[in-house]
Amino acid sequence: MTTLDNRPNAALLVVDVQNGVVAGAHDRDAVVANIGRLVEKARQEQVPVVWVQHSDEELAPPGDDWQIVPELAPGDTEPLVEKNYGDSFEATTLEGVLSGLGVGRLVVAGAETDMCIRSTLHGALTRGYDATLVSDAHTTEDLTTWGAPPPEQVISHTNMYWGAQTAPGRTAGTVETADVSFTG
């Protein structure tokens, strides 16, 4: 259970599913489709969907690479948090958004597994949130040229270690898209 007082709600956090981020991502279409299913489920259950959008020299607004993929569209009332660092909490409005929604539990999906997803998961847990990673709804590009393992191994490893993550008074773990529950 979250260590944040008066935060009984869950939210779906969709991180960096932008054209320039996922263009060459492993299993891109299946992951985007799973994220789409999660967004629909959250909306049907009236669970907040919070979108995170990265900006930097390569992903400069309002360029096409910076845009969220066309298969997904943030709702008019769904918060959109802009970030410049891997951790979606770092120097952003995310904490204020989640606090305002009474959110203490995050269900996380998006890109890139070995950068922004990992940073955001750890950032959430250290800030007192329960943080669940959707194991088949995150992806990364192939960075083997720079010494990284192949993308499927990066994803598998992240699922393995996040599934075993613990912290006092908080929960972590993984779940597949089909088994996501926003109620606990």
GROMACS .gro file of N, CA and C in nm, residues 71-133:
model
  189
   71GLU      N    1  -0.200   0.639  -3.312
   71GLU     CA    2  -0.293   0.538  -3.262
   71GLU      C    3  -0.350   0.572  -3.124
   72LEU      N    4  -0.283   0.661  -3.054
   72LEU     CA    5  -0.325   0.700  -2.919
   72LEU      C    6  -0.354   0.849  -2.917
   73ALA      N    7  -0.453   0.887  -2.845
   73ALA     CA    8  -0.486   1.030  -2.837
   73ALA      C    9  -0.528   1.064  -2.694
   74PRO      N   10  -0.452   1.151  -2.630
   74PRO     CA   11  -0.494   1.195  -2.497
   74PRO      C   12  -0.631   1.262  -2.504
   75GLY      N   13  -0.716   1.231  -2.406
   75GLY     CA   14  -0.846   1.295  -2.398
   75GLY      C   15  -0.831   1.441  -2.359
   76ASP      N   16  -0.930   1.520  -2.392
   76ASP     CA   17  -0.925   1.664  -2.365
   76ASP      C   18  -0.904   1.697  -2.217
   77THR      N   19  -0.954   1.611  -2.129
   77THR     CA   20  -0.943   1.639  -1.985
   77THR      C   21  -0.831   1.559  -1.918
   78GLU      N   22  -0.757   1.481  -1.997
   78GLU     CA   23  -0.650   1.400  -1.940
   78GLU      C   24  -0.522   1.481  -1.929
   79PRO      N   25  -0.459   1.480  -1.811
   79PRO     CA   26  -0.337   1.560  -1.793
   79PRO      C   27  -0.224   1.515  -1.885
   80LEU      N   28  -0.150   1.613  -1.933
   80LEU     CA   29  -0.031   1.590  -2.015
   80LEU      C   30   0.085   1.659  -1.946
   81VAL      N   31   0.185   1.581  -1.906
   81VAL     CA   32   0.301   1.631  -1.834
   81VAL      C   33   0.421   1.630  -1.928
   82GLU      N   34   0.483   1.745  -1.945
   82GLU     CA   35   0.602   1.753  -2.027
   82GLU      C   36   0.725   1.736  -1.939
   83LYS      N   37   0.825   1.662  -1.991
   83LYS     CA   38   0.946   1.637  -1.913
   83LYS      C   39   1.070   1.653  -1.999
   84ASN      N   40   1.184   1.670  -1.930
   84ASN     CA   41   1.313   1.682  -1.997
   84ASN      C   42   1.415   1.582  -1.945
   85TYR      N   43   1.376   1.500  -1.848
   85TYR     CA   44   1.466   1.402  -1.787
   85TYR      C   45   1.401   1.265  -1.793
   86GLY      N   46   1.478   1.161  -1.766
   86GLY     CA   47   1.425   1.025  -1.770
   86GLY      C   48   1.313   1.002  -1.671
   87ASP      N   49   1.332   1.044  -1.547
   87ASP     CA   50   1.232   1.027  -1.443
   87ASP      C   51   1.118   1.126  -1.467
   88SER      N   52   0.999   1.075  -1.488
   88SER     CA   53   0.884   1.160  -1.519
   88SER      C   54   0.846   1.256  -1.406
   89PHE      N   55   0.901   1.234  -1.287
   89PHE     CA   56   0.874   1.322  -1.173
   89PHE      C   57   0.973   1.440  -1.167
   90GLU      N   58   1.090   1.422  -1.226
   90GLU     CA   59   1.199   1.518  -1.210
   90GLU      C   60   1.171   1.648  -1.284
   91ALA      N   61   1.156   1.757  -1.207
   91ALA     CA   62   1.135   1.891  -1.261
   91ALA      C   63   1.012   1.899  -1.352
   92THR      N   64   0.904   1.830  -1.311
   92THR     CA   65   0.778   1.832  -1.386
   92THR      C   66   0.662   1.862  -1.290
   93THR      N   67   0.543   1.867  -1.347
   93THR     CA   68   0.422   1.888  -1.268
   93THR      C   69   0.357   1.756  -1.226
   94LEU      N   70   0.420   1.642  -1.253
   94LEU     CA   71   0.357   1.512  -1.230
   94LEU      C   72   0.311   1.495  -1.086
   95GLU      N   73   0.394   1.524  -0.990
   95GLU     CA   74   0.355   1.506  -0.850
   95GLU      C   75   0.230   1.587  -0.817
   96GLY      N   76   0.224   1.710  -0.861
   96GLY     CA   77   0.107   1.793  -0.836
   96GLY      C   78  -0.018   1.738  -0.903
   97VAL      N   79  -0.004   1.689  -1.025
   97VAL     CA   80  -0.117   1.628  -1.097
   97VAL      C   81  -0.170   1.508  -1.019
   98LEU      N   82  -0.079   1.418  -0.980
   98LEU     CA   83  -0.120   1.296  -0.910
   98LEU      C   84  -0.179   1.327  -0.773
   99SER      N   85  -0.120   1.421  -0.703
   99SER     CA   86  -0.172   1.463  -0.573
   99SER      C   87  -0.314   1.515  -0.588
  100GLY      N   88  -0.336   1.599  -0.687
  100GLY     CA   89  -0.468   1.655  -0.711
  100GLY      C   90  -0.573   1.550  -0.744
  101LEU      N   91  -0.530   1.439  -0.800
  101LEU     CA   92  -0.621   1.329  -0.835
  101LEU      C   93  -0.632   1.226  -0.723
  102GLY      N   94  -0.557   1.246  -0.614
  102GLY     CA   95  -0.559   1.150  -0.503
  102GLY      C   96  -0.497   1.018  -0.538
  103VAL      N   97  -0.397   1.020  -0.628
  103VAL     CA   98  -0.335   0.897  -0.678
  103VAL      C   99  -0.214   0.858  -0.593
  104GLY      N  100  -0.215   0.733  -0.547
  104GLY     CA  101  -0.102   0.676  -0.476
  104GLY      C  102  -0.051   0.549  -0.542
  105ARG      N  103  -0.122   0.504  -0.645
  105ARG     CA  104  -0.085   0.380  -0.714
  105ARG      C  105  -0.079   0.406  -0.864
  106LEU      N  106   0.035   0.373  -0.923
  106LEU     CA  107   0.057   0.394  -1.066
  106LEU      C  108   0.066   0.261  -1.140
  107VAL      N  109   0.000   0.256  -1.254
  107VAL     CA  110   0.014   0.147  -1.349
  107VAL      C  111   0.088   0.210  -1.467
  108VAL      N  112   0.208   0.159  -1.498
  108VAL     CA  113   0.299   0.227  -1.589
  108VAL      C  114   0.317   0.149  -1.719
  109ALA      N  115   0.311   0.224  -1.832
  109ALA     CA  116   0.333   0.168  -1.965
  109ALA      C  117   0.405   0.273  -2.049
  110GLY      N  118   0.472   0.230  -2.156
  110GLY     CA  119   0.532   0.327  -2.246
  110GLY      C  120   0.672   0.291  -2.292
  111ALA      N  121   0.755   0.394  -2.308
  111ALA     CA  122   0.889   0.378  -2.365
  111ALA      C  123   0.984   0.480  -2.300
  112GLU      N  124   1.106   0.463  -2.308
  112GLU     CA  125   1.179   0.343  -2.342
  112GLU      C  126   1.212   0.267  -2.214
  113THR      N  127   1.203   0.134  -2.224
  113THR     CA  128   1.219   0.047  -2.109
  113THR      C  129   1.343   0.080  -2.027
  114ASP      N  130   1.458   0.088  -2.093
  114ASP     CA  131   1.585   0.100  -2.022
  114ASP      C  132   1.621   0.244  -1.987
  115MET      N  133   1.536   0.335  -2.016
  115MET     CA  134   1.562   0.475  -1.983
  115MET      C  135   1.447   0.530  -1.899
  116CYS      N  136   1.349   0.587  -1.964
  116CYS     CA  137   1.243   0.660  -1.894
  116CYS      C  138   1.150   0.570  -1.814
  117ILE      N  139   1.124   0.449  -1.859
  117ILE     CA  140   1.038   0.359  -1.782
  117ILE      C  141   1.105   0.321  -1.652
  118ARG      N  142   1.231   0.275  -1.659
  118ARG     CA  143   1.301   0.239  -1.535
  118ARG      C  144   1.315   0.358  -1.441
  119SER      N  145   1.354   0.472  -1.495
  119SER     CA  146   1.372   0.591  -1.411
  119SER      C  147   1.241   0.632  -1.344
  120THR      N  148   1.133   0.628  -1.418
  120THR     CA  149   1.003   0.667  -1.363
  120THR      C  150   0.955   0.568  -1.258
  121LEU      N  151   0.972   0.439  -1.283
  121LEU     CA  152   0.933   0.338  -1.183
  121LEU      C  153   1.008   0.359  -1.052
  122HIS      N  154   1.139   0.375  -1.061
  122HIS     CA  155   1.218   0.397  -0.940
  122HIS      C  156   1.182   0.529  -0.875
  123GLY      N  157   1.162   0.633  -0.955
  123GLY     CA  158   1.122   0.762  -0.902
  123GLY      C  159   0.990   0.754  -0.827
  124ALA      N  160   0.896   0.678  -0.882
  124ALA     CA  161   0.766   0.662  -0.816
  124ALA      C  162   0.780   0.589  -0.683
  125LEU      N  163   0.852   0.479  -0.684
  125LEU     CA  164   0.866   0.399  -0.563
  125LEU      C  165   0.937   0.478  -0.453
  126THR      N  166   1.042   0.549  -0.487
  126THR     CA  167   1.115   0.625  -0.384
  126THR      C  168   1.034   0.743  -0.332
  127ARG      N  169   0.935   0.788  -0.409
  127ARG     CA  170   0.849   0.899  -0.364
  127ARG      C  171   0.727   0.850  -0.289
  128GLY      N  172   0.713   0.719  -0.270
  128GLY     CA  173   0.605   0.665  -0.189
  128GLY      C  174   0.491   0.601  -0.265
  129TYR      N  175   0.498   0.597  -0.397
  129TYR     CA  176   0.391   0.538  -0.477
  129TYR      C  177   0.405   0.387  -0.485
  130ASP      N  178   0.292   0.318  -0.498
  130ASP     CA  179   0.291   0.181  -0.545
  130ASP      C  180   0.309   0.191  -0.697
  131ALA      N  181   0.390   0.104  -0.755
  131ALA     CA  182   0.420   0.116  -0.898
  131ALA      C  183   0.419  -0.021  -0.965
  132THR      N  184   0.323  -0.039  -1.054
  132THR     CA  185   0.309  -0.164  -1.129
  132THR      C  186   0.347  -0.139  -1.274
  133LEU      N  187   0.435  -0.221  -1.327
  133LEU     CA  188   0.477  -0.215  -1.466
  133LEU      C  189   0.393  -0.313  -1.547
   0.00000   0.00000   0.00000
